[in-house]
């Protein structure tokens, strides 16, 4: 939010993000806004990391696999039962018993997999509650920052317009209509910059004249 | 249908882009969530979003709701009677007492 990065090099073709630069100019002269406190609190809260959401992929795969096993075992039991009804013999009956055993095992495994998935889903839900809250906080932060910017822009507007009106050799109709160099110069004059600004424009007689007008330290190319 | 819910700004932006580009597979957009067509393409889009944002995309499959199949008549009756109540200020918990309607705790305790 410092002004300097916006106006470090003032040269033709400078690309200036005007609203942000205006807000930064206001901050540089100590303007505060009604949402600053809340912005700080929200930022602090968001600095803690979000819990990862436990992966449920393995649990889902297990449920799908055990369900397929279960279907296969059920089918096997049904087939053997059908054959038993046609011809009752001892070895078939052994097969049937072992198929029943396998079926009951498959049922147990499927039930366990389903339960494991259910509990993984519950844990994921808790992690998502947290993420849900963070998303709301991020949206609130974005809105607050916009509101702060609007306040800052309003606060610094008159000083920037005065600076534009005092520019040597140019009189832009407004900050928005001004060329980027004029706008940047007005921002430096209206705001406060302590690191020397590099000027590569022919607006001032010399470095001293530039520093006097800008009320800031200057390098001149 | 497939329900996609996003839990971060980045995931929400990805969903927005997917919905814009693949309008045909989107049934409904709901801010940070969307309902996708129950087709392989819908699943493909949902899975891509989850690959990209594993922790911030939730995928669920929805089932059509048929109150005549899924909900006991007492519950349907209770909903209708309560919305037709003459005193708008009476909460449901109070409304259900003295009437043949299930109380909130009973409703909460029974799964569909």
PDB file of N, CA, C and O in Angstrom, chain B residues 27-55:
ATOM      1  N   UNK B  27     -26.583 -27.429 -15.494  1.00  0.00           N
ATOM      2  CA  UNK B  27     -28.031 -27.308 -15.330  1.00  0.00           C
ATOM      3  C   UNK B  27     -28.364 -25.980 -14.667  1.00  0.00           C
ATOM      4  O   UNK B  27     -29.290 -25.285 -15.065  1.00  0.00           O
ATOM      5  N   UNK B  28     -27.609 -25.632 -13.638  1.00  0.00           N
ATOM      6  CA  UNK B  28     -27.896 -24.410 -12.882  1.00  0.00           C
ATOM      7  C   UNK B  28     -26.628 -23.900 -12.232  1.00  0.00           C
ATOM      8  O   UNK B  28     -25.840 -24.684 -11.715  1.00  0.00           O
ATOM      9  N   UNK B  29     -26.436 -22.595 -12.273  1.00  0.00           N
ATOM     10  CA  UNK B  29     -25.319 -21.991 -11.539  1.00  0.00           C
ATOM     11  C   UNK B  29     -25.852 -21.317 -10.303  1.00  0.00           C
ATOM     12  O   UNK B  29     -26.837 -20.585 -10.373  1.00  0.00           O
ATOM     13  N   UNK B  30     -25.214 -21.545  -9.149  1.00  0.00           N
ATOM     14  CA  UNK B  30     -25.706 -20.993  -7.890  1.00  0.00           C
ATOM     15  C   UNK B  30     -24.546 -20.325  -7.162  1.00  0.00           C
ATOM     16  O   UNK B  30     -24.115 -20.782  -6.119  1.00  0.00           O
ATOM     17  N   UNK B  31     -24.019 -19.264  -7.728  1.00  0.00           N
ATOM     18  CA  UNK B  31     -22.909 -18.585  -7.072  1.00  0.00           C
ATOM     19  C   UNK B  31     -21.678 -19.461  -7.015  1.00  0.00           C
ATOM     20  O   UNK B  31     -21.095 -19.780  -8.034  1.00  0.00           O
ATOM     21  N   UNK B  32     -21.337 -19.899  -5.806  1.00  0.00           N
ATOM     22  CA  UNK B  32     -20.121 -20.704  -5.678  1.00  0.00           C
ATOM     23  C   UNK B  32     -20.379 -22.189  -5.857  1.00  0.00           C
ATOM     24  O   UNK B  32     -19.527 -23.021  -5.604  1.00  0.00           O
ATOM     25  N   UNK B  33     -21.591 -22.522  -6.256  1.00  0.00           N
ATOM     26  CA  UNK B  33     -21.938 -23.923  -6.505  1.00  0.00           C
ATOM     27  C   UNK B  33     -22.600 -24.041  -7.862  1.00  0.00           C
ATOM     28  O   UNK B  33     -22.972 -23.039  -8.467  1.00  0.00           O
ATOM     29  N   UNK B  34     -22.722 -25.268  -8.353  1.00  0.00           N
ATOM     30  CA  UNK B  34     -23.416 -25.477  -9.627  1.00  0.00           C
ATOM     31  C   UNK B  34     -23.951 -26.892  -9.679  1.00  0.00           C
ATOM     32  O   UNK B  34     -23.418 -27.793  -9.026  1.00  0.00           O
ATOM     33  N   UNK B  35     -25.021 -27.058 -10.441  1.00  0.00           N
ATOM     34  CA  UNK B  35     -25.542 -28.383 -10.718  1.00  0.00           C
ATOM     35  C   UNK B  35     -25.150 -28.738 -12.146  1.00  0.00           C
ATOM     36  O   UNK B  35     -25.429 -27.981 -13.075  1.00  0.00           O
ATOM     37  N   UNK B  36     -24.473 -29.876 -12.306  1.00  0.00           N
ATOM     38  CA  UNK B  36     -24.051 -30.303 -13.636  1.00  0.00           C
ATOM     39  C   UNK B  36     -24.934 -31.447 -14.114  1.00  0.00           C
ATOM     40  O   UNK B  36     -25.534 -32.179 -13.309  1.00  0.00           O
ATOM     41  N   UNK B  37     -24.996 -31.610 -15.408  1.00  0.00           N
ATOM     42  CA  UNK B  37     -25.762 -32.703 -16.006  1.00  0.00           C
ATOM     43  C   UNK B  37     -25.197 -34.049 -15.537  1.00  0.00           C
ATOM     44  O   UNK B  37     -23.980 -34.204 -15.418  1.00  0.00           O
ATOM     45  N   UNK B  38     -26.070 -35.039 -15.304  1.00  0.00           N
ATOM     46  CA  UNK B  38     -25.576 -36.352 -14.891  1.00  0.00           C
ATOM     47  C   UNK B  38     -25.075 -37.150 -16.092  1.00  0.00           C
ATOM     48  O   UNK B  38     -25.579 -38.231 -16.391  1.00  0.00           O
ATOM     49  N   UNK B  39     -24.096 -36.600 -16.776  1.00  0.00           N
ATOM     50  CA  UNK B  39     -23.491 -37.289 -17.924  1.00  0.00           C
ATOM     51  C   UNK B  39     -22.013 -37.479 -17.625  1.00  0.00           C
ATOM     52  O   UNK B  39     -21.484 -36.909 -16.681  1.00  0.00           O
ATOM     53  N   UNK B  40     -21.355 -38.269 -18.456  1.00  0.00           N
ATOM     54  CA  UNK B  40     -19.918 -38.439 -18.263  1.00  0.00           C
ATOM     55  C   UNK B  40     -19.203 -37.101 -18.418  1.00  0.00           C
ATOM     56  O   UNK B  40     -18.204 -36.834 -17.757  1.00  0.00           O
ATOM     57  N   UNK B  41     -19.738 -36.242 -19.275  1.00  0.00           N
ATOM     58  CA  UNK B  41     -19.103 -34.936 -19.436  1.00  0.00           C
ATOM     59  C   UNK B  41     -19.245 -34.091 -18.173  1.00  0.00           C
ATOM     60  O   UNK B  41     -18.298 -33.413 -17.763  1.00  0.00           O
ATOM     61  N   UNK B  42     -20.435 -34.152 -17.559  1.00  0.00           N
ATOM     62  CA  UNK B  42     -20.619 -33.454 -16.293  1.00  0.00           C
ATOM     63  C   UNK B  42     -19.625 -33.965 -15.259  1.00  0.00           C
ATOM     64  O   UNK B  42     -18.989 -33.185 -14.537  1.00  0.00           O
ATOM     65  N   UNK B  43     -19.479 -35.288 -15.180  1.00  0.00           N
ATOM     66  CA  UNK B  43     -18.536 -35.892 -14.226  1.00  0.00           C
ATOM     67  C   UNK B  43     -17.106 -35.472 -14.548  1.00  0.00           C
ATOM     68  O   UNK B  43     -16.315 -35.156 -13.654  1.00  0.00           O
ATOM     69  N   UNK B  44     -16.801 -35.445 -15.828  1.00  0.00           N
ATOM     70  CA  UNK B  44     -15.462 -35.041 -16.287  1.00  0.00           C
ATOM     71  C   UNK B  44     -15.139 -33.622 -15.801  1.00  0.00           C
ATOM     72  O   UNK B  44     -14.066 -33.361 -15.245  1.00  0.00           O
ATOM     73  N   UNK B  45     -16.111 -32.720 -15.960  1.00  0.00           N
ATOM     74  CA  UNK B  45     -15.889 -31.339 -15.525  1.00  0.00           C
ATOM     75  C   UNK B  45     -15.703 -31.261 -14.009  1.00  0.00           C
ATOM     76  O   UNK B  45     -14.798 -30.588 -13.515  1.00  0.00           O
ATOM     77  N   UNK B  46     -16.550 -31.993 -13.286  1.00  0.00           N
ATOM     78  CA  UNK B  46     -16.454 -31.987 -11.825  1.00  0.00           C
ATOM     79  C   UNK B  46     -15.121 -32.552 -11.355  1.00  0.00           C
ATOM     80  O   UNK B  46     -14.470 -31.986 -10.466  1.00  0.00           O
ATOM     81  N   UNK B  47     -14.707 -33.649 -11.955  1.00  0.00           N
ATOM     82  CA  UNK B  47     -13.443 -34.272 -11.555  1.00  0.00           C
ATOM     83  C   UNK B  47     -12.260 -33.371 -11.876  1.00  0.00           C
ATOM     84  O   UNK B  47     -11.293 -33.305 -11.113  1.00  0.00           O
ATOM     85  N   UNK B  48     -12.340 -32.687 -13.012  1.00  0.00           N
ATOM     86  CA  UNK B  48     -11.252 -31.767 -13.352  1.00  0.00           C
ATOM     87  C   UNK B  48     -11.122 -30.678 -12.292  1.00  0.00           C
ATOM     88  O   UNK B  48     -10.026 -30.333 -11.862  1.00  0.00           O
ATOM     89  N   UNK B  49     -12.274 -30.147 -11.863  1.00  0.00           N
ATOM     90  CA  UNK B  49     -12.235 -29.106 -10.835  1.00  0.00           C
ATOM     91  C   UNK B  49     -11.630 -29.639  -9.545  1.00  0.00           C
ATOM     92  O   UNK B  49     -10.856 -28.965  -8.877  1.00  0.00           O
ATOM     93  N   UNK B  50     -11.975 -30.887  -9.215  1.00  0.00           N
ATOM     94  CA  UNK B  50     -11.449 -31.436  -7.964  1.00  0.00           C
ATOM     95  C   UNK B  50      -9.952 -31.739  -8.070  1.00  0.00           C
ATOM     96  O   UNK B  50      -9.217 -31.609  -7.098  1.00  0.00           O
ATOM     97  N   UNK B  51      -9.515 -32.163  -9.272  1.00  0.00           N
ATOM     98  CA  UNK B  51      -8.078 -32.374  -9.476  1.00  0.00           C
ATOM     99  C   UNK B  51      -7.317 -31.068  -9.239  1.00  0.00           C
ATOM    100  O   UNK B  51      -6.250 -31.052  -8.656  1.00  0.00           O
ATOM    101  N   UNK B  52      -7.930 -29.979  -9.742  1.00  0.00           N
ATOM    102  CA  UNK B  52      -7.260 -28.685  -9.681  1.00  0.00           C
ATOM    103  C   UNK B  52      -7.266 -28.109  -8.269  1.00  0.00           C
ATOM    104  O   UNK B  52      -6.301 -27.484  -7.843  1.00  0.00           O
ATOM    105  N   UNK B  53      -8.359 -28.329  -7.546  1.00  0.00           N
ATOM    106  CA  UNK B  53      -8.493 -27.758  -6.191  1.00  0.00           C
ATOM    107  C   UNK B  53      -8.960 -28.865  -5.244  1.00  0.00           C
ATOM    108  O   UNK B  53     -10.121 -28.861  -4.812  1.00  0.00           O
ATOM    109  N   UNK B  54      -8.074 -29.803  -4.901  1.00  0.00           N
ATOM    110  CA  UNK B  54      -8.516 -31.004  -4.168  1.00  0.00           C
ATOM    111  C   UNK B  54      -9.253 -30.682  -2.861  1.00  0.00           C
ATOM    112  O   UNK B  54     -10.242 -31.341  -2.538  1.00  0.00           O
ATOM    113  N   UNK B  55      -8.785 -29.680  -2.137  1.00  0.00           N
ATOM    114  CA  UNK B  55      -9.389 -29.401  -0.832  1.00  0.00           C
ATOM    115  C   UNK B  55     -10.591 -28.462  -0.923  1.00  0.00           C
ATOM    116  O   UNK B  55     -11.315 -28.311   0.047  1.00  0.00           O
TER     117      UNK B  55
END
